[in-house]
PDB file of C-alpha atoms in Angstrom:
ATOM      1  CA  MET A   1      36.321  -6.931  19.710  1.00 33.00           C
ATOM      2  CA  SER A   2      33.572  -6.485  17.151  1.00 43.00           C
ATOM      3  CA  GLU A   3      30.526  -8.808  17.313  1.00 48.00           C
ATOM      4  CA  THR A   4      29.993 -11.045  14.292  1.00 49.00           C
ATOM      5  CA  PHE A   5      28.671 -14.471  13.528  1.00 53.00           C
ATOM      6  CA  VAL A   6      31.152 -17.143  14.252  1.00 43.00           C
ATOM      7  CA  GLY A   7      33.125 -17.798  11.064  1.00 46.00           C
ATOM      8  CA  ASP A   8      32.138 -14.481   9.465  1.00 64.00           C
ATOM      9  CA  GLU A   9      35.652 -13.059   9.599  1.00 62.00           C
ATOM     10  CA  ALA A  10      38.558 -12.728   7.169  1.00 60.00           C
ATOM     11  CA  ASP A  11      42.088 -12.566   8.581  1.00 63.00           C
ATOM     12  CA  GLY A  12      40.634 -12.097  12.049  1.00 64.00           C
ATOM     13  CA  ARG A  13      38.580  -9.050  11.050  1.00 78.00           C
ATOM     14  CA  PRO A  14      34.828  -8.765  10.341  1.00 86.00           C
ATOM     15  CA  ARG A  15      33.885  -8.994   6.671  1.00 91.00           C
ATOM     16  CA  GLU A  16      32.246  -6.145   4.897  1.00 95.00           C
ATOM     17  CA  ARG A  17      28.507  -6.798   4.537  1.00 97.00           C
ATOM     18  CA  ARG A  18      25.569  -5.112   2.761  1.00 98.00           C
ATOM     19  CA  LEU A  19      22.243  -4.532   4.514  1.00 99.00           C
ATOM     20  CA  GLY A  20      19.288  -2.347   3.545  1.00 99.00           C
ATOM     21  CA  VAL A  21      15.768  -1.253   4.112  1.00 99.00           C
ATOM     22  CA  LEU A  22      13.216  -1.966   1.351  1.00 99.00           C
ATOM     23  CA  GLY A  23       9.826  -0.290   0.854  1.00 97.00           C
ATOM     24  CA  SER A  24       7.838   2.242  -1.163  1.00 96.00           C
ATOM     25  CA  PRO A  25       7.969   5.128  -0.440  1.00 93.00           C
ATOM     26  CA  ILE A  26      11.286   4.894   1.359  1.00 95.00           C
ATOM     27  CA  ALA A  27      12.994   8.285   1.052  1.00 93.00           C
ATOM     28  CA  HIS A  28      11.785   9.327   4.528  1.00 91.00           C
ATOM     29  CA  SER A  29      13.140   6.290   6.310  1.00 95.00           C
ATOM     30  CA  ARG A  30      15.311   6.825   9.385  1.00 97.00           C
ATOM     31  CA  SER A  31      16.480   3.261   9.312  1.00 98.00           C
ATOM     32  CA  PRO A  32      19.798   4.026   7.577  1.00 99.00           C
ATOM     33  CA  LEU A  33      20.653   6.571  10.237  1.00 99.00           C
ATOM     34  CA  LEU A  34      19.871   4.101  13.056  1.00 99.00           C
ATOM     35  CA  HIS A  35      21.617   1.127  11.567  1.00 99.00           C
ATOM     36  CA  ARG A  36      24.763   3.005  10.454  1.00 99.00           C
ATOM     37  CA  THR A  37      25.060   4.488  13.975  1.00 99.00           C
ATOM     38  CA  ALA A  38      24.851   1.053  15.522  1.00 98.00           C
ATOM     39  CA  TYR A  39      27.340  -0.670  13.212  1.00 98.00           C
ATOM     40  CA  ARG A  40      29.790   2.160  13.676  1.00 97.00           C
ATOM     41  CA  ALA A  41      29.498   1.790  17.453  1.00 97.00           C
ATOM     42  CA  LEU A  42      29.904  -1.992  17.134  1.00 96.00           C
ATOM     43  CA  GLY A  43      32.996  -1.626  14.903  1.00 96.00           C
ATOM     44  CA  LEU A  44      31.480  -3.489  12.004  1.00 97.00           C
ATOM     45  CA  PRO A  45      32.333  -2.569   8.359  1.00 97.00           C
ATOM     46  CA  TRP A  46      28.689  -3.032   7.345  1.00 98.00           C
ATOM     47  CA  HIS A  47      26.950  -0.820   4.760  1.00 98.00           C
ATOM     48  CA  TYR A  48      23.209  -0.104   5.139  1.00 99.00           C
ATOM     49  CA  ASP A  49      21.152   1.788   2.539  1.00 99.00           C
ATOM     50  CA  ALA A  50      17.591   2.500   1.553  1.00 98.00           C
ATOM     51  CA  HIS A  51      16.115   0.904  -1.561  1.00 98.00           C
ATOM     52  CA  GLU A  52      12.850   1.845  -3.246  1.00 98.00           C
ATOM     53  CA  VAL A  53      11.183  -1.495  -3.852  1.00 98.00           C
ATOM     54  CA  THR A  54       7.506  -2.136  -4.690  1.00 98.00           C
ATOM     55  CA  THR A  55       5.649  -5.343  -4.163  1.00 98.00           C
ATOM     56  CA  ASP A  56       6.008  -6.241  -7.853  1.00 98.00           C
ATOM     57  CA  ALA A  57       9.756  -5.586  -7.821  1.00 98.00           C
ATOM     58  CA  LEU A  58      10.431  -7.597  -4.598  1.00 98.00           C
ATOM     59  CA  PRO A  59      11.069 -11.019  -6.154  1.00 98.00           C
ATOM     60  CA  ALA A  60      13.641  -9.663  -8.579  1.00 98.00           C
ATOM     61  CA  PHE A  61      15.406  -7.750  -5.790  1.00 98.00           C
ATOM     62  CA  ILE A  62      15.594 -10.881  -3.666  1.00 98.00           C
ATOM     63  CA  ASP A  63      16.864 -12.920  -6.616  1.00 97.00           C
ATOM     64  CA  GLY A  64      19.606 -10.356  -7.136  1.00 97.00           C
ATOM     65  CA  LEU A  65      21.040 -10.589  -3.661  1.00 97.00           C
ATOM     66  CA  THR A  66      24.742 -11.469  -3.745  1.00 95.00           C
ATOM     67  CA  ALA A  67      26.980 -13.152  -1.280  1.00 94.00           C
ATOM     68  CA  GLU A  68      27.921  -9.990   0.662  1.00 96.00           C
ATOM     69  CA  TRP A  69      24.347  -9.407   1.808  1.00 98.00           C
ATOM     70  CA  ARG A  70      23.617  -9.930   5.492  1.00 98.00           C
ATOM     71  CA  GLY A  71      20.033  -8.846   5.883  1.00 98.00           C
ATOM     72  CA  LEU A  72      17.087  -6.720   5.016  1.00 99.00           C
ATOM     73  CA  SER A  73      14.655  -4.435   6.894  1.00 99.00           C
ATOM     74  CA  LEU A  74      11.183  -4.322   5.386  1.00 98.00           C
ATOM     75  CA  THR A  75       8.518  -1.637   5.605  1.00 94.00           C
ATOM     76  CA  MET A  76       5.147  -1.375   3.935  1.00 88.00           C
ATOM     77  CA  PRO A  77       3.991  -2.774   1.637  1.00 90.00           C
ATOM     78  CA  LEU A  78       6.417  -5.696   1.848  1.00 97.00           C
ATOM     79  CA  LYS A  79       5.863  -7.130   5.337  1.00 97.00           C
ATOM     80  CA  GLU A  80       3.251  -9.583   4.051  1.00 96.00           C
ATOM     81  CA  THR A  81       4.330 -10.134   0.427  1.00 97.00           C
ATOM     82  CA  ILE A  82       7.834 -11.255   1.459  1.00 98.00           C
ATOM     83  CA  ARG A  83       6.467 -14.464   3.068  1.00 98.00           C
ATOM     84  CA  PRO A  84       6.437 -16.798  -0.045  1.00 98.00           C
ATOM     85  CA  LEU A  85      10.065 -15.868  -0.750  1.00 98.00           C
ATOM     86  CA  LEU A  86      11.329 -16.978   2.685  1.00 98.00           C
ATOM     87  CA  THR A  87      12.973 -20.235   3.811  1.00 98.00           C
ATOM     88  CA  SER A  88      11.596 -19.913   7.332  1.00 98.00           C
ATOM     89  CA  VAL A  89       9.898 -17.508   9.783  1.00 98.00           C
ATOM     90  CA  ASP A  90      10.252 -17.206  13.535  1.00 98.00           C
ATOM     91  CA  ALA A  91       7.445 -17.692  16.042  1.00 98.00           C
ATOM     92  CA  VAL A  92       6.723 -13.968  16.425  1.00 98.00           C
ATOM     93  CA  ALA A  93       6.489 -13.450  12.637  1.00 98.00           C
ATOM     94  CA  GLU A  94       4.193 -16.475  12.432  1.00 98.00           C
ATOM     95  CA  ALA A  95       1.940 -15.204  15.227  1.00 98.00           C
ATOM     96  CA  SER A  96       1.665 -11.695  13.714  1.00 98.00           C
ATOM     97  CA  GLY A  97       1.555 -12.686  10.066  1.00 97.00           C
ATOM     98  CA  ALA A  98       4.169  -9.987   9.376  1.00 98.00           C
ATOM     99  CA  VAL A  99       7.890  -9.993   8.600  1.00 99.00           C
ATOM    100  CA  ASN A 100       9.954  -6.837   8.974  1.00 99.00           C
ATOM    101  CA  THR A 101      13.426  -8.464   9.105  1.00 99.00           C
ATOM    102  CA  VAL A 102      15.134 -10.923   6.781  1.00 99.00           C
ATOM    103  CA  LEU A 103      18.386 -12.692   7.636  1.00 99.00           C
ATOM    104  CA  VAL A 104      20.388 -13.825   4.646  1.00 98.00           C
ATOM    105  CA  THR A 105      22.615 -16.823   5.261  1.00 96.00           C
ATOM    106  CA  GLU A 106      24.124 -19.716   3.324  1.00 93.00           C
ATOM    107  CA  HIS A 107      23.809 -23.432   4.110  1.00 88.00           C
ATOM    108  CA  ASP A 108      25.547 -26.090   2.110  1.00 88.00           C
ATOM    109  CA  GLY A 109      26.001 -23.673  -0.687  1.00 86.00           C
ATOM    110  CA  ARG A 110      22.320 -22.609  -0.728  1.00 92.00           C
ATOM    111  CA  ARG A 111      21.053 -19.172   0.194  1.00 94.00           C
ATOM    112  CA  GLU A 112      18.510 -19.205   3.070  1.00 97.00           C
ATOM    113  CA  LEU A 113      16.211 -16.311   3.974  1.00 98.00           C
ATOM    114  CA  GLY A 114      14.969 -16.294   7.545  1.00 98.00           C
ATOM    115  CA  GLY A 115      12.051 -14.017   8.348  1.00 99.00           C
ATOM    116  CA  PHE A 116      11.603 -12.279  11.755  1.00 99.00           C
ATOM    117  CA  ASN A 117       9.249  -9.729  13.319  1.00 99.00           C
ATOM    118  CA  THR A 118      10.932  -7.127  15.559  1.00 99.00           C
ATOM    119  CA  ASP A 119       7.985  -4.699  15.406  1.00 99.00           C
ATOM    120  CA  VAL A 120       6.462  -6.585  18.362  1.00 99.00           C
ATOM    121  CA  HIS A 121       9.687  -6.052  20.330  1.00 99.00           C
ATOM    122  CA  GLY A 122       9.720  -2.370  19.279  1.00 99.00           C
ATOM    123  CA  ILE A 123       6.167  -1.700  20.419  1.00 99.00           C
ATOM    124  CA  ARG A 124       6.603  -3.502  23.706  1.00 98.00           C
ATOM    125  CA  GLU A 125       9.945  -1.808  24.574  1.00 98.00           C
ATOM    126  CA  ALA A 126       8.702   1.691  23.572  1.00 98.00           C
ATOM    127  CA  LEU A 127       5.691   1.384  25.863  1.00 98.00           C
ATOM    128  CA  GLU A 128       7.615  -0.184  28.766  1.00 98.00           C
ATOM    129  CA  ARG A 129      10.363   2.393  28.700  1.00 98.00           C
ATOM    130  CA  ALA A 130       7.826   5.186  28.451  1.00 97.00           C
ATOM    131  CA  GLY A 131       6.330   3.935  31.710  1.00 96.00           C
ATOM    132  CA  VAL A 132       3.138   2.456  30.238  1.00 95.00           C
ATOM    133  CA  ALA A 133       2.094  -0.294  32.654  1.00 86.00           C
ATOM    134  CA  ASP A 134      -1.075  -2.176  33.940  1.00 87.00           C
ATOM    135  CA  VAL A 135      -2.535  -2.385  30.436  1.00 95.00           C
ATOM    136  CA  ARG A 136      -5.699  -4.489  30.366  1.00 97.00           C
ATOM    137  CA  ARG A 137      -7.917  -3.019  27.603  1.00 96.00           C
ATOM    138  CA  VAL A 138      -6.300  -1.653  24.437  1.00 96.00           C
ATOM    139  CA  MET A 139      -7.783   0.198  21.479  1.00 94.00           C
ATOM    140  CA  ILE A 140      -5.924  -0.645  18.176  1.00 96.00           C
ATOM    141  CA  VAL A 141      -6.646   1.603  15.289  1.00 93.00           C
ATOM    142  CA  GLY A 142      -5.951   0.040  11.901  1.00 93.00           C
ATOM    143  CA  ALA A 143      -6.016  -3.421  10.391  1.00 92.00           C
ATOM    144  CA  GLY A 144      -2.596  -3.964   8.723  1.00 93.00           C
ATOM    145  CA  ALA A 145       0.627  -5.795   9.598  1.00 96.00           C
ATOM    146  CA  THR A 146       1.513  -3.281  12.339  1.00 96.00           C
ATOM    147  CA  ALA A 147      -1.906  -3.664  13.940  1.00 97.00           C
ATOM    148  CA  ARG A 148      -1.351  -7.412  14.218  1.00 98.00           C
ATOM    149  CA  SER A 149       2.053  -6.756  15.743  1.00 98.00           C
ATOM    150  CA  ALA A 150       0.427  -4.387  18.222  1.00 98.00           C
ATOM    151  CA  ALA A 151      -1.980  -7.029  19.271  1.00 98.00           C
ATOM    152  CA  VAL A 152       0.773  -9.539  19.926  1.00 99.00           C
ATOM    153  CA  ALA A 153       2.868  -6.885  21.745  1.00 98.00           C
ATOM    154  CA  VAL A 154       0.097  -5.837  24.132  1.00 98.00           C
ATOM    155  CA  ALA A 155      -0.727  -9.413  24.930  1.00 98.00           C
ATOM    156  CA  GLN A 156       2.881  -9.811  26.085  1.00 97.00           C
ATOM    157  CA  LEU A 157       2.357  -6.750  28.280  1.00 97.00           C
ATOM    158  CA  GLY A 158      -0.561  -8.375  29.988  1.00 97.00           C
ATOM    159  CA  ALA A 159      -3.527  -6.991  28.064  1.00 98.00           C
ATOM    160  CA  GLU A 160      -6.759  -8.971  28.108  1.00 98.00           C
ATOM    161  CA  HIS A 161      -8.930  -7.293  25.542  1.00 98.00           C
ATOM    162  CA  ALA A 162      -8.472  -5.376  22.306  1.00 98.00           C
ATOM    163  CA  ASP A 163     -11.004  -3.117  20.615  1.00 95.00           C
ATOM    164  CA  ILE A 164     -10.093  -3.153  16.849  1.00 95.00           C
ATOM    165  CA  VAL A 165     -11.093   0.195  15.276  1.00 92.00           C
ATOM    166  CA  LEU A 166     -11.084   0.705  11.549  1.00 90.00           C
ATOM    167  CA  ARG A 167     -13.071   2.256   8.643  1.00 86.00           C
ATOM    168  CA  SER A 168     -14.175  -0.992   7.205  1.00 89.00           C
ATOM    169  CA  PRO A 169     -14.949  -3.561   9.950  1.00 91.00           C
ATOM    170  CA  GLY A 170     -15.045  -6.333   7.361  1.00 92.00           C
ATOM    171  CA  LYS A 171     -11.299  -6.038   6.995  1.00 92.00           C
ATOM    172  CA  ALA A 172     -10.569  -6.784  10.622  1.00 95.00           C
ATOM    173  CA  GLY A 173     -10.292 -10.568  10.240  1.00 95.00           C
ATOM    174  CA  SER A 174      -6.496 -10.920  10.334  1.00 96.00           C
ATOM    175  CA  VAL A 175      -6.068  -8.604  13.282  1.00 98.00           C
ATOM    176  CA  VAL A 176      -8.854 -10.357  15.306  1.00 98.00           C
ATOM    177  CA  GLU A 177      -7.252 -13.711  14.417  1.00 98.00           C
ATOM    178  CA  ALA A 178      -3.820 -12.584  15.653  1.00 98.00           C
ATOM    179  CA  ALA A 179      -5.243 -11.010  18.771  1.00 98.00           C
ATOM    180  CA  ARG A 180      -7.289 -14.070  19.790  1.00 98.00           C
ATOM    181  CA  ALA A 181      -4.386 -16.345  19.062  1.00 98.00           C
ATOM    182  CA  ALA A 182      -2.369 -14.184  21.478  1.00 98.00           C
ATOM    183  CA  GLY A 183      -4.989 -14.648  24.154  1.00 98.00           C
ATOM    184  CA  LEU A 184      -7.033 -11.480  23.804  1.00 99.00           C
ATOM    185  CA  SER A 185     -10.760 -11.084  23.631  1.00 99.00           C
ATOM    186  CA  THR A 186     -11.742  -8.729  20.828  1.00 98.00           C
ATOM    187  CA  GLU A 187     -14.455  -6.390  19.608  1.00 96.00           C
ATOM    188  CA  VAL A 188     -14.493  -4.722  16.177  1.00 96.00           C
ATOM    189  CA  VAL A 189     -15.689  -1.126  16.056  1.00 91.00           C
ATOM    190  CA  ALA A 190     -16.285   1.066  13.002  1.00 90.00           C
ATOM    191  CA  LEU A 191     -14.059   4.207  13.036  1.00 83.00           C
ATOM    192  CA  HIS A 192     -17.106   6.546  13.270  1.00 80.00           C
ATOM    193  CA  ASP A 193     -19.270   4.452  15.498  1.00 82.00           C
ATOM    194  CA  PRO A 194     -20.687   6.680  18.269  1.00 78.00           C
ATOM    195  CA  GLY A 195     -20.440   3.593  20.491  1.00 78.00           C
ATOM    196  CA  MET A 196     -16.772   4.345  20.943  1.00 78.00           C
ATOM    197  CA  ARG A 197     -17.689   6.841  23.612  1.00 75.00           C
ATOM    198  CA  LEU A 198     -18.435   3.804  25.789  1.00 79.00           C
ATOM    199  CA  ILE A 199     -14.929   2.335  25.337  1.00 85.00           C
ATOM    200  CA  GLU A 200     -12.479   3.220  28.061  1.00 87.00           C
ATOM    201  CA  PRO A 201      -9.147   1.616  27.212  1.00 91.00           C
ATOM    202  CA  ASP A 202      -5.980   1.868  29.204  1.00 93.00           C
ATOM    203  CA  LEU A 203      -4.031   2.449  25.982  1.00 95.00           C
ATOM    204  CA  THR A 204      -4.654   3.417  22.426  1.00 94.00           C
ATOM    205  CA  ILE A 205      -2.323   2.379  19.556  1.00 96.00           C
ATOM    206  CA  SER A 206      -2.795   4.012  16.174  1.00 93.00           C
ATOM    207  CA  THR A 207      -1.154   2.081  13.357  1.00 94.00           C
ATOM    208  CA  LEU A 208      -2.295   4.390  10.575  1.00 87.00           C
ATOM    209  CA  PRO A 209       0.323   5.827   8.264  1.00 81.00           C
ATOM    210  CA  GLY A 210       1.581   9.313   8.884  1.00 68.00           C
ATOM    211  CA  GLY A 211      -0.661  12.007   7.439  1.00 58.00           C
ATOM    212  CA  VAL A 212      -3.775   9.819   7.396  1.00 58.00           C
ATOM    213  CA  GLY A 213      -6.517  11.589   9.297  1.00 63.00           C
ATOM    214  CA  VAL A 214      -9.030   9.806  11.511  1.00 63.00           C
ATOM    215  CA  GLY A 215     -11.790  12.339  11.148  1.00 58.00           C
ATOM    216  CA  VAL A 216     -13.678  14.572  13.503  1.00 53.00           C
ATOM    217  CA  ASN A 217     -16.169  11.898  14.535  1.00 58.00           C
ATOM    218  CA  PHE A 218     -13.402   9.594  15.799  1.00 65.00           C
ATOM    219  CA  VAL A 219     -11.680  12.366  17.678  1.00 63.00           C
ATOM    220  CA  ASP A 220     -14.913  13.414  19.347  1.00 62.00           C
ATOM    221  CA  ALA A 221     -15.879   9.874  20.279  1.00 56.00           C
ATOM    222  CA  ALA A 222     -12.549   8.361  21.353  1.00 57.00           C
ATOM    223  CA  ALA A 223      -9.936  10.896  22.189  1.00 60.00           C
ATOM    224  CA  PRO A 224      -8.437  10.854  24.687  1.00 68.00           C
ATOM    225  CA  ARG A 225     -10.276   8.022  26.380  1.00 67.00           C
ATOM    226  CA  SER A 226      -7.096   6.339  27.401  1.00 72.00           C
ATOM    227  CA  SER A 227      -4.325   7.575  29.605  1.00 81.00           C
ATOM    228  CA  SER A 228      -1.676   6.907  26.925  1.00 93.00           C
ATOM    229  CA  ILE A 229      -1.358   6.638  23.132  1.00 94.00           C
ATOM    230  CA  LEU A 230       1.361   5.136  20.913  1.00 96.00           C
ATOM    231  CA  ASP A 231       1.136   6.528  17.416  1.00 95.00           C
ATOM    232  CA  VAL A 232       3.430   4.492  15.177  1.00 95.00           C
ATOM    233  CA  ALA A 233       3.585   7.324  12.653  1.00 90.00           C
ATOM    234  CA  TYR A 234       6.584   9.518  13.362  1.00 86.00           C
ATOM    235  CA  HIS A 235       6.463  12.130  10.627  1.00 84.00           C
ATOM    236  CA  PRO A 236       5.101  14.740  11.091  1.00 84.00           C
ATOM    237  CA  TRP A 237       5.267  14.684  14.838  1.00 89.00           C
ATOM    238  CA  PRO A 238       3.333  15.406  16.915  1.00 89.00           C
ATOM    239  CA  SER A 239       0.667  13.730  14.887  1.00 87.00           C
ATOM    240  CA  GLU A 240      -2.984  14.791  14.984  1.00 84.00           C
ATOM    241  CA  LEU A 241      -3.788  12.168  17.638  1.00 86.00           C
ATOM    242  CA  ALA A 242      -0.630  12.761  19.628  1.00 89.00           C
ATOM    243  CA  THR A 243      -1.438  16.493  19.804  1.00 88.00           C
ATOM    244  CA  ILE A 244      -4.941  15.762  21.165  1.00 87.00           C
ATOM    245  CA  TRP A 245      -3.630  13.378  23.824  1.00 89.00           C
ATOM    246  CA  GLN A 246      -0.896  15.836  24.885  1.00 90.00           C
ATOM    247  CA  GLU A 247      -3.294  18.756  25.112  1.00 88.00           C
ATOM    248  CA  ALA A 248      -5.377  16.670  27.422  1.00 86.00           C
ATOM    249  CA  GLY A 249      -2.374  16.061  29.615  1.00 89.00           C
ATOM    250  CA  SER A 250      -1.989  12.431  28.575  1.00 90.00           C
ATOM    251  CA  LEU A 251       1.089  10.533  27.442  1.00 94.00           C
ATOM    252  CA  ALA A 252       1.788  10.278  23.692  1.00 94.00           C
ATOM    253  CA  VAL A 253       4.562   7.788  22.805  1.00 97.00           C
ATOM    254  CA  PRO A 254       6.111   8.600  19.440  1.00 96.00           C
ATOM    255  CA  GLY A 255       6.438   6.028  16.675  1.00 96.00           C
ATOM    256  CA  LEU A 256      10.051   7.005  16.464  1.00 97.00           C
ATOM    257  CA  ALA A 257      10.620   5.210  19.822  1.00 98.00           C
ATOM    258  CA  MET A 258       9.093   2.125  18.424  1.00 98.00           C
ATOM    259  CA  LEU A 259      11.320   2.472  15.303  1.00 98.00           C
ATOM    260  CA  VAL A 260      14.478   2.676  17.481  1.00 99.00           C
ATOM    261  CA  HIS A 261      13.631  -0.414  19.568  1.00 99.00           C
ATOM    262  CA  GLN A 262      12.579  -2.515  16.571  1.00 99.00           C
ATOM    263  CA  ALA A 263      15.930  -1.491  14.973  1.00 99.00           C
ATOM    264  CA  VAL A 264      17.696  -2.888  18.035  1.00 99.00           C
ATOM    265  CA  GLY A 265      15.838  -6.203  17.548  1.00 99.00           C
ATOM    266  CA  GLN A 266      16.912  -6.210  13.858  1.00 99.00           C
ATOM    267  CA  ILE A 267      20.521  -5.582  14.780  1.00 99.00           C
ATOM    268  CA  ARG A 268      20.398  -8.515  17.137  1.00 98.00           C
ATOM    269  CA  VAL A 269      19.197 -10.670  14.270  1.00 99.00           C
ATOM    270  CA  PHE A 270      21.868  -9.365  11.891  1.00 98.00           C
ATOM    271  CA  VAL A 271      24.677  -9.764  14.452  1.00 97.00           C
ATOM    272  CA  HIS A 272      23.701 -12.917  16.304  1.00 97.00           C
ATOM    273  CA  GLY A 273      20.981 -14.496  14.050  1.00 97.00           C
ATOM    274  CA  ASP A 274      18.654 -14.381  17.118  1.00 97.00           C
ATOM    275  CA  PRO A 275      16.387 -11.573  18.208  1.00 98.00           C
ATOM    276  CA  LEU A 276      16.530 -12.807  21.784  1.00 97.00           C
ATOM    277  CA  VAL A 277      20.318 -12.465  22.188  1.00 98.00           C
ATOM    278  CA  ALA A 278      21.287  -9.029  23.392  1.00 98.00           C
ATOM    279  CA  LEU A 279      24.165  -7.188  21.903  1.00 98.00           C
ATOM    280  CA  ASP A 280      27.314  -6.611  23.896  1.00 95.00           C
ATOM    281  CA  GLY A 281      26.949  -3.113  25.414  1.00 96.00           C
ATOM    282  CA  GLU A 282      23.301  -3.001  24.195  1.00 98.00           C
ATOM    283  CA  GLU A 283      22.258  -0.102  26.486  1.00 98.00           C
ATOM    284  CA  ARG A 284      25.177   1.931  25.110  1.00 98.00           C
ATOM    285  CA  ILE A 285      24.125   1.177  21.573  1.00 98.00           C
ATOM    286  CA  LEU A 286      20.450   1.964  22.393  1.00 98.00           C
ATOM    287  CA  ALA A 287      21.427   5.306  23.869  1.00 98.00           C
ATOM    288  CA  ALA A 288      23.384   6.149  20.767  1.00 98.00           C
ATOM    289  CA  LEU A 289      20.353   5.350  18.560  1.00 99.00           C
ATOM    290  CA  LEU A 290      17.951   7.348  20.695  1.00 98.00           C
ATOM    291  CA  ASP A 291      20.337  10.326  20.663  1.00 98.00           C
ATOM    292  CA  ALA A 292      20.697  10.058  16.839  1.00 98.00           C
ATOM    293  CA  VAL A 293      16.989  10.766  16.411  1.00 97.00           C
ATOM    294  CA  GLY A 294      16.623  13.187  19.282  1.00 97.00           C
ATOM    295  CA  LEU A 295      14.908  11.000  21.875  1.00 98.00           C
ATOM    296  CA  ASP A 296      15.659  10.582  25.536  1.00 97.00           C
ATOM    297  CA  ALA A 297      15.836   7.281  27.360  1.00 96.00           C
ATOM    298  CA  ALA A 298      12.035   7.222  27.810  1.00 95.00           C
ATOM    299  CA  GLY A 299      11.431   7.838  24.191  1.00 95.00           C
ATOM    300  CA  ARG A 300      10.474  11.493  24.544  1.00 93.00           C
ATOM    301  CA  LEU A 301      11.616  14.129  22.013  1.00 91.00           C
ATOM    302  CA  ARG A 302      14.374  16.230  23.547  1.00 89.00           C
ATOM    303  CA  ASP A 303      13.703  19.921  23.896  1.00 75.00           C
TER     304      ASP A 303
END
């Protein structure tokens, strides 16, 4: 029997629903492939598409949501700008200051928009399933929404300290705040600071967009000074940093693995209304999603 919210059936069958991923640019998104694969496996007549939506266009898109909408996935630059449009946010979204998932429901005839963050789940699961363990000191490259999610995720993995690395140290405030609220001590380091040679993290997480170079100075000073790297960018892959880590014999976890695991979290929200409630047959669903994007169970690209 297909999984649905209680009461979301017509004549004993799941209702058709619309879902989608919003962002700009969005043409490269793998989210439609992942979600369509999952809903087909779950036997749900749900339709999931990509929508090019800028920050300025977001309020109008939200206003135009009709009754058949179930939920939205959000990518940059919308993970922060969605906040004023929401009815509520969950604890993880509050802690990270970022929303990548919106659940659309109705209550007493009023539409309600619940915001969630499944990027934290995606980062944590991608690292754990790749075998990354005993993480105490982490280097986080970047200062945006995903960097804040990374700080929360590594705190859940047992990290104690985060070095926040970025081009403009003055922009590190929100990441530092999220990291400290999660229980991490922090240090902010400029991207080209030679002092990075003294940093020896257990794990590096790059949250820079795909195609954004870090520069020769950073590579010389920091890479690979950790045994593992998670680069959230997944196109092109391997990224510049992933290549450097792999050539040194270190583990490089692809951002595509994070994308798959955060999608599982989103599907939990859309199906159950709760990111902590697992899907029936979730390991089977996860295997189908990994296979759809060419990854094995540990998140490695298949040969």
